[in-house]
PDB file of C-alpha atoms in Angstrom:
ATOM      1  CA  MET A   1      58.721 133.120 110.745  1.00 51.00           C
ATOM      2  CA  GLY A   2      60.530 132.005 107.575  1.00 62.00           C
ATOM      3  CA  VAL A   3      62.810 134.115 105.425  1.00 71.00           C
ATOM      4  CA  SER A   4      61.360 135.424 102.178  1.00 81.00           C
ATOM      5  CA  LYS A   5      62.858 134.337  98.871  1.00 85.00           C
ATOM      6  CA  GLN A   6      64.163 137.854  98.250  1.00 89.00           C
ATOM      7  CA  GLN A   7      65.739 138.022 101.705  1.00 87.00           C
ATOM      8  CA  ALA A   8      67.370 134.641 101.150  1.00 84.00           C
ATOM      9  CA  VAL A   9      68.916 135.987  97.937  1.00 90.00           C
ATOM     10  CA  GLU A  10      70.197 139.057  99.770  1.00 92.00           C
ATOM     11  CA  ASN A  11      71.606 136.910 102.578  1.00 91.00           C
ATOM     12  CA  ARG A  12      73.426 134.759 100.031  1.00 92.00           C
ATOM     13  CA  LYS A  13      74.934 137.856  98.399  1.00 93.00           C
ATOM     14  CA  ALA A  14      76.066 139.119 101.812  1.00 93.00           C
ATOM     15  CA  ILE A  15      77.816 135.826 102.552  1.00 94.00           C
ATOM     16  CA  ILE A  16      79.594 135.885  99.169  1.00 95.00           C
ATOM     17  CA  ALA A  17      80.685 139.515  99.638  1.00 93.00           C
ATOM     18  CA  GLY A  18      81.972 138.865 103.150  1.00 92.00           C
ATOM     19  CA  ALA A  19      83.746 135.706 102.042  1.00 94.00           C
ATOM     20  CA  GLU A  20      85.505 137.487  99.191  1.00 93.00           C
ATOM     21  CA  LYS A  21      87.005 140.061 101.550  1.00 92.00           C
ATOM     22  CA  LEU A  22      88.215 137.376 103.941  1.00 93.00           C
ATOM     23  CA  PHE A  23      89.564 135.137 101.178  1.00 93.00           C
ATOM     24  CA  ARG A  24      91.569 138.011  99.706  1.00 91.00           C
ATOM     25  CA  GLU A  25      93.017 138.929 103.088  1.00 89.00           C
ATOM     26  CA  HIS A  26      93.670 135.490 104.594  1.00 91.00           C
ATOM     27  CA  GLY A  27      93.462 133.005 101.735  1.00 89.00           C
ATOM     28  CA  ILE A  28      90.633 130.527 101.319  1.00 89.00           C
ATOM     29  CA  ASP A  29      92.216 127.862 103.525  1.00 89.00           C
ATOM     30  CA  GLY A  30      92.816 130.453 106.235  1.00 92.00           C
ATOM     31  CA  VAL A  31      89.131 131.205 106.812  1.00 93.00           C
ATOM     32  CA  GLY A  32      86.717 128.914 108.656  1.00 92.00           C
ATOM     33  CA  LEU A  33      82.947 128.728 108.316  1.00 92.00           C
ATOM     34  CA  SER A  34      82.388 130.488 111.625  1.00 92.00           C
ATOM     35  CA  ALA A  35      84.408 133.515 110.528  1.00 93.00           C
ATOM     36  CA  LEU A  36      82.742 133.507 107.112  1.00 91.00           C
ATOM     37  CA  MET A  37      79.251 133.635 108.544  1.00 93.00           C
ATOM     38  CA  LYS A  38      80.174 136.117 111.277  1.00 91.00           C
ATOM     39  CA  ALA A  39      81.540 138.519 108.639  1.00 88.00           C
ATOM     40  CA  ALA A  40      78.157 138.428 106.904  1.00 88.00           C
ATOM     41  CA  GLY A  41      76.250 138.844 110.166  1.00 88.00           C
ATOM     42  CA  PHE A  42      74.958 135.277 110.478  1.00 89.00           C
ATOM     43  CA  THR A  43      75.623 132.204 112.601  1.00 85.00           C
ATOM     44  CA  GLN A  44      77.595 129.225 111.331  1.00 85.00           C
ATOM     45  CA  GLY A  45      74.539 126.979 111.450  1.00 84.00           C
ATOM     46  CA  GLY A  46      72.895 128.794 108.563  1.00 85.00           C
ATOM     47  CA  PHE A  47      75.724 128.204 106.093  1.00 92.00           C
ATOM     48  CA  TYR A  48      74.331 125.022 104.585  1.00 90.00           C
ATOM     49  CA  ASN A  49      71.011 126.690 103.880  1.00 89.00           C
ATOM     50  CA  HIS A  50      72.845 128.607 101.160  1.00 91.00           C
ATOM     51  CA  PHE A  51      75.804 126.475 100.033  1.00 93.00           C
ATOM     52  CA  LYS A  52      76.428 122.733  99.942  1.00 94.00           C
ATOM     53  CA  SER A  53      80.092 123.177 100.851  1.00 94.00           C
ATOM     54  CA  LYS A  54      82.857 125.710 101.340  1.00 93.00           C
ATOM     55  CA  GLU A  55      84.155 124.735  97.908  1.00 94.00           C
ATOM     56  CA  ALA A  56      80.795 125.668  96.378  1.00 95.00           C
ATOM     57  CA  LEU A  57      80.970 129.046  98.127  1.00 95.00           C
ATOM     58  CA  ALA A  58      84.514 129.563  96.841  1.00 95.00           C
ATOM     59  CA  ALA A  59      83.326 128.936  93.285  1.00 96.00           C
ATOM     60  CA  GLU A  60      80.599 131.572  93.715  1.00 96.00           C
ATOM     61  CA  VAL A  61      83.117 134.016  95.171  1.00 96.00           C
ATOM     62  CA  VAL A  62      85.474 133.554  92.229  1.00 97.00           C
ATOM     63  CA  ALA A  63      82.658 133.972  89.693  1.00 97.00           C
ATOM     64  CA  THR A  64      81.346 137.116  91.385  1.00 96.00           C
ATOM     65  CA  ALA A  65      84.791 138.642  91.829  1.00 96.00           C
ATOM     66  CA  MET A  66      85.798 138.050  88.216  1.00 97.00           C
ATOM     67  CA  ASP A  67      82.522 139.444  86.884  1.00 97.00           C
ATOM     68  CA  LYS A  68      82.984 142.566  88.971  1.00 96.00           C
ATOM     69  CA  ALA A  69      86.622 142.916  87.911  1.00 96.00           C
ATOM     70  CA  ASN A  70      85.660 142.803  84.252  1.00 98.00           C
ATOM     71  CA  GLY A  71      82.890 145.324  84.781  1.00 97.00           C
ATOM     72  CA  ASP A  72      85.251 147.647  86.650  1.00 95.00           C
ATOM     73  CA  LEU A  73      87.876 147.371  83.899  1.00 96.00           C
ATOM     74  CA  LYS A  74      85.424 148.222  81.146  1.00 96.00           C
ATOM     75  CA  GLU A  75      84.072 151.124  83.180  1.00 96.00           C
ATOM     76  CA  ALA A  76      87.580 152.455  83.810  1.00 94.00           C
ATOM     77  CA  ILE A  77      88.484 152.225  80.130  1.00 94.00           C
ATOM     78  CA  ALA A  78      85.303 154.015  79.098  1.00 94.00           C
ATOM     79  CA  ALA A  79      85.845 156.916  81.535  1.00 95.00           C
ATOM     80  CA  PRO A  80      86.707 160.304  79.977  1.00 94.00           C
ATOM     81  CA  ILE A  81      90.429 160.814  79.488  1.00 90.00           C
ATOM     82  CA  GLU A  82      92.632 163.880  79.422  1.00 87.00           C
ATOM     83  CA  PRO A  83      93.784 165.039  75.966  1.00 83.00           C
ATOM     84  CA  ASP A  84      97.457 164.301  76.701  1.00 80.00           C
ATOM     85  CA  ARG A  85      96.866 160.755  78.025  1.00 83.00           C
ATOM     86  CA  ASN A  86      95.898 157.430  76.473  1.00 88.00           C
ATOM     87  CA  ARG A  87      93.766 154.713  77.991  1.00 92.00           C
ATOM     88  CA  LEU A  88      96.431 152.044  78.181  1.00 93.00           C
ATOM     89  CA  SER A  89      98.984 154.199  80.005  1.00 93.00           C
ATOM     90  CA  ARG A  90      96.266 155.336  82.401  1.00 94.00           C
ATOM     91  CA  GLN A  91      95.442 151.715  83.190  1.00 95.00           C
ATOM     92  CA  VAL A  92      99.108 150.846  83.768  1.00 96.00           C
ATOM     93  CA  ASP A  93      99.508 153.900  86.030  1.00 95.00           C
ATOM     94  CA  PHE A  94      96.508 152.923  88.116  1.00 96.00           C
ATOM     95  CA  TYR A  95      97.228 149.208  88.355  1.00 97.00           C
ATOM     96  CA  LEU A  96     100.822 149.704  89.466  1.00 98.00           C
ATOM     97  CA  SER A  97     100.060 152.510  91.907  1.00 97.00           C
ATOM     98  CA  GLY A  98     100.588 152.368  95.654  1.00 96.00           C
ATOM     99  CA  THR A  99      96.882 153.029  96.147  1.00 96.00           C
ATOM    100  CA  HIS A 100      95.844 149.941  94.202  1.00 97.00           C
ATOM    101  CA  CYS A 101      98.551 147.840  95.813  1.00 97.00           C
ATOM    102  CA  SER A 102      97.262 148.593  99.305  1.00 95.00           C
ATOM    103  CA  ASP A 103      93.614 147.977  98.383  1.00 93.00           C
ATOM    104  CA  ILE A 104      93.615 144.210  98.799  1.00 91.00           C
ATOM    105  CA  GLU A 105      89.895 143.947  99.564  1.00 87.00           C
ATOM    106  CA  GLN A 106      88.669 145.897  96.528  1.00 88.00           C
ATOM    107  CA  GLY A 107      91.650 145.690  94.156  1.00 92.00           C
ATOM    108  CA  CYS A 108      92.335 143.324  91.270  1.00 94.00           C
ATOM    109  CA  ALA A 109      90.528 140.006  91.736  1.00 94.00           C
ATOM    110  CA  VAL A 110      93.142 138.150  89.679  1.00 96.00           C
ATOM    111  CA  ALA A 111      96.000 139.242  91.945  1.00 95.00           C
ATOM    112  CA  GLY A 112      93.857 138.668  95.027  1.00 93.00           C
ATOM    113  CA  LEU A 113      92.772 135.118  94.184  1.00 93.00           C
ATOM    114  CA  THR A 114      95.500 133.651  91.962  1.00 93.00           C
ATOM    115  CA  ALA A 115      97.399 131.937  94.766  1.00 90.00           C
ATOM    116  CA  ASP A 116      94.292 130.025  95.874  1.00 92.00           C
ATOM    117  CA  VAL A 117      92.638 129.139  92.573  1.00 94.00           C
ATOM    118  CA  ARG A 118      94.906 126.215  91.713  1.00 91.00           C
ATOM    119  CA  ARG A 119      93.878 124.521  94.989  1.00 91.00           C
ATOM    120  CA  LEU A 120      90.146 124.982  94.392  1.00 92.00           C
ATOM    121  CA  GLY A 121      87.683 122.740  92.593  1.00 93.00           C
ATOM    122  CA  HIS A 122      87.136 122.593  88.855  1.00 96.00           C
ATOM    123  CA  GLU A 123      84.118 124.905  88.920  1.00 97.00           C
ATOM    124  CA  ALA A 124      86.061 127.729  90.590  1.00 96.00           C
ATOM    125  CA  GLN A 125      88.926 127.250  88.144  1.00 97.00           C
ATOM    126  CA  LEU A 126      86.516 127.457  85.210  1.00 98.00           C
ATOM    127  CA  HIS A 127      85.069 130.726  86.533  1.00 98.00           C
ATOM    128  CA  PHE A 128      88.553 132.140  86.974  1.00 98.00           C
ATOM    129  CA  ALA A 129      89.727 131.089  83.513  1.00 98.00           C
ATOM    130  CA  SER A 130      86.578 132.438  81.868  1.00 98.00           C
ATOM    131  CA  GLY A 131      86.903 135.765  83.674  1.00 98.00           C
ATOM    132  CA  LEU A 132      90.574 136.029  82.773  1.00 98.00           C
ATOM    133  CA  GLN A 133      89.795 135.278  79.145  1.00 98.00           C
ATOM    134  CA  THR A 134      87.279 138.129  79.075  1.00 98.00           C
ATOM    135  CA  MET A 135      89.784 140.463  80.705  1.00 98.00           C
ATOM    136  CA  LEU A 136      92.463 139.614  78.150  1.00 98.00           C
ATOM    137  CA  GLU A 137      90.009 140.247  75.316  1.00 98.00           C
ATOM    138  CA  THR A 138      89.315 143.696  76.723  1.00 97.00           C
ATOM    139  CA  LEU A 139      93.016 144.443  77.121  1.00 96.00           C
ATOM    140  CA  THR A 140      93.699 143.193  73.596  1.00 96.00           C
ATOM    141  CA  GLY A 141      91.279 145.813  72.324  1.00 94.00           C
ATOM    142  CA  LEU A 142      93.088 148.421  74.380  1.00 93.00           C
ATOM    143  CA  VAL A 143      96.448 147.387  72.918  1.00 92.00           C
ATOM    144  CA  MET A 144      94.953 147.509  69.418  1.00 91.00           C
ATOM    145  CA  GLU A 145      93.719 151.031  70.120  1.00 86.00           C
ATOM    146  CA  GLN A 146      97.179 152.112  71.240  1.00 80.00           C
ATOM    147  CA  GLY A 147      99.131 150.273  68.541  1.00 67.00           C
ATOM    148  CA  SER A 148     100.023 151.244  65.035  1.00 58.00           C
ATOM    149  CA  GLU A 149      97.732 150.596  62.105  1.00 61.00           C
ATOM    150  CA  GLY A 150      98.074 147.133  60.660  1.00 60.00           C
ATOM    151  CA  LYS A 151      98.743 145.372  63.970  1.00 73.00           C
ATOM    152  CA  ASP A 152      96.862 142.070  63.867  1.00 88.00           C
ATOM    153  CA  THR A 153      94.726 140.710  66.682  1.00 91.00           C
ATOM    154  CA  ASP A 154      97.043 137.783  67.473  1.00 94.00           C
ATOM    155  CA  GLU A 155     100.001 140.111  68.005  1.00 92.00           C
ATOM    156  CA  ALA A 156      97.911 142.451  70.132  1.00 93.00           C
ATOM    157  CA  ARG A 157      96.678 139.520  72.246  1.00 96.00           C
ATOM    158  CA  GLN A 158     100.226 138.323  72.887  1.00 96.00           C
ATOM    159  CA  GLN A 159     101.186 141.823  73.979  1.00 94.00           C
ATOM    160  CA  ALA A 160      98.107 142.076  76.205  1.00 96.00           C
ATOM    161  CA  ILE A 161      98.981 138.760  77.880  1.00 98.00           C
ATOM    162  CA  ALA A 162     102.568 139.884  78.482  1.00 96.00           C
ATOM    163  CA  LEU A 163     101.420 143.273  79.775  1.00 96.00           C
ATOM    164  CA  TYR A 164      98.867 141.864  82.173  1.00 98.00           C
ATOM    165  CA  SER A 165     101.149 139.081  83.409  1.00 98.00           C
ATOM    166  CA  GLU A 166     103.817 141.666  84.231  1.00 97.00           C
ATOM    167  CA  MET A 167     101.346 143.896  86.074  1.00 98.00           C
ATOM    168  CA  VAL A 168      99.785 141.084  88.109  1.00 98.00           C
ATOM    169  CA  GLY A 169     103.170 139.614  89.012  1.00 98.00           C
ATOM    170  CA  ALA A 170     104.527 142.981  90.102  1.00 98.00           C
ATOM    171  CA  LEU A 171     101.438 143.666  92.214  1.00 98.00           C
ATOM    172  CA  ILE A 172     101.634 140.286  93.956  1.00 97.00           C
ATOM    173  CA  LEU A 173     105.355 140.673  94.676  1.00 98.00           C
ATOM    174  CA  SER A 174     104.944 144.224  95.942  1.00 98.00           C
ATOM    175  CA  ARG A 175     102.168 143.186  98.309  1.00 97.00           C
ATOM    176  CA  ALA A 176     104.239 140.251  99.540  1.00 96.00           C
ATOM    177  CA  VAL A 177     107.114 142.464 100.710  1.00 98.00           C
ATOM    178  CA  ALA A 178     105.204 145.652 101.617  1.00 96.00           C
ATOM    179  CA  GLY A 179     104.995 144.824 105.318  1.00 96.00           C
ATOM    180  CA  ALA A 180     108.657 143.931 105.770  1.00 98.00           C
ATOM    181  CA  ASN A 181     110.239 146.224 103.193  1.00 98.00           C
ATOM    182  CA  PRO A 182     107.888 148.912 101.830  1.00 97.00           C
ATOM    183  CA  GLN A 183     110.725 150.566  99.911  1.00 98.00           C
ATOM    184  CA  LEU A 184     111.269 147.361  97.928  1.00 99.00           C
ATOM    185  CA  GLY A 185     107.540 147.101  97.359  1.00 98.00           C
ATOM    186  CA  ASP A 186     107.482 150.596  95.841  1.00 98.00           C
ATOM    187  CA  GLU A 187     110.594 149.819  93.794  1.00 98.00           C
ATOM    188  CA  ILE A 188     108.908 146.763  92.247  1.00 98.00           C
ATOM    189  CA  LEU A 189     105.827 148.773  91.269  1.00 98.00           C
ATOM    190  CA  ASN A 190     107.789 151.674  89.837  1.00 98.00           C
ATOM    191  CA  ALA A 191     110.290 149.516  87.913  1.00 98.00           C
ATOM    192  CA  SER A 192     107.522 147.468  86.305  1.00 98.00           C
ATOM    193  CA  ARG A 193     105.485 150.540  85.517  1.00 97.00           C
ATOM    194  CA  GLN A 194     108.382 152.358  83.861  1.00 96.00           C
ATOM    195  CA  MET A 195     109.382 149.285  81.851  1.00 96.00           C
ATOM    196  CA  LEU A 196     105.851 148.754  80.542  1.00 95.00           C
ATOM    197  CA  LEU A 197     105.375 152.390  79.638  1.00 92.00           C
ATOM    198  CA  ARG A 198     108.709 152.350  77.816  1.00 91.00           C
ATOM    199  CA  ASN A 199     108.181 149.026  76.039  1.00 87.00           C
ATOM    200  CA  PHE A 200     104.707 149.974  74.881  1.00 80.00           C
ATOM    201  CA  ALA A 201     105.843 153.485  73.906  1.00 67.00           C
ATOM    202  CA  LEU A 202     103.322 155.051  76.245  1.00 63.00           C
ATOM    203  CA  GLU A 203     103.539 158.507  77.715  1.00 46.00           C
ATOM    204  CA  GLU A 204     104.046 158.330  81.440  1.00 44.00           C
ATOM    205  CA  GLY A 205     101.255 159.745  83.531  1.00 43.00           C
ATOM    206  CA  SER A 206     101.751 161.861  86.593  1.00 39.00           C
ATOM    207  CA  ASP A 207     100.067 159.540  89.137  1.00 40.00           C
ATOM    208  CA  ALA A 208     102.858 157.063  89.706  1.00 39.00           C
ATOM    209  CA  ARG A 209     102.212 156.493  93.402  1.00 37.00           C
TER     210      ARG A 209
END
């Protein structure tokens, strides 16, 4: 008995979701087709019923992950905030927290996929760049909200790029050393967090770790 069109769509989504988790944990080159399909609950033979190649799957994973990351960011920004906090400092606190650092499977897609994207095909790179562009636009709005009146969009965008680059870099470095030297990993997160809060004149939140 054949698989219904709806079931085929669901199976495809399951493969993409399973692949994203494995790619984040092991890198795209570190995961074979057998492991990819096993993670989704299928046999390797069914892979080519859904994707023409592993590269095509990787492009879908990047697109899905970046879309979700942008949705999560907008949802987090829109969440109610305490009277003594601001949205930008809350985002910095969360991003550079120990909790987010340890959540490789569900954490920031940019930090999770950056190392692999440059080795992927053009389609995956386009999805990544488009998703990053959307994220920077959202963060630019957040910087504008925090900044003084009269700040122009170009200045706010430059600040958003610098802010996000610092956060992503700190997260990647912290994760890289967490297994061998967790104290250094925490130090990287905390130093970057404190510098950003200070440079952007943000009030420090209480959830630093």
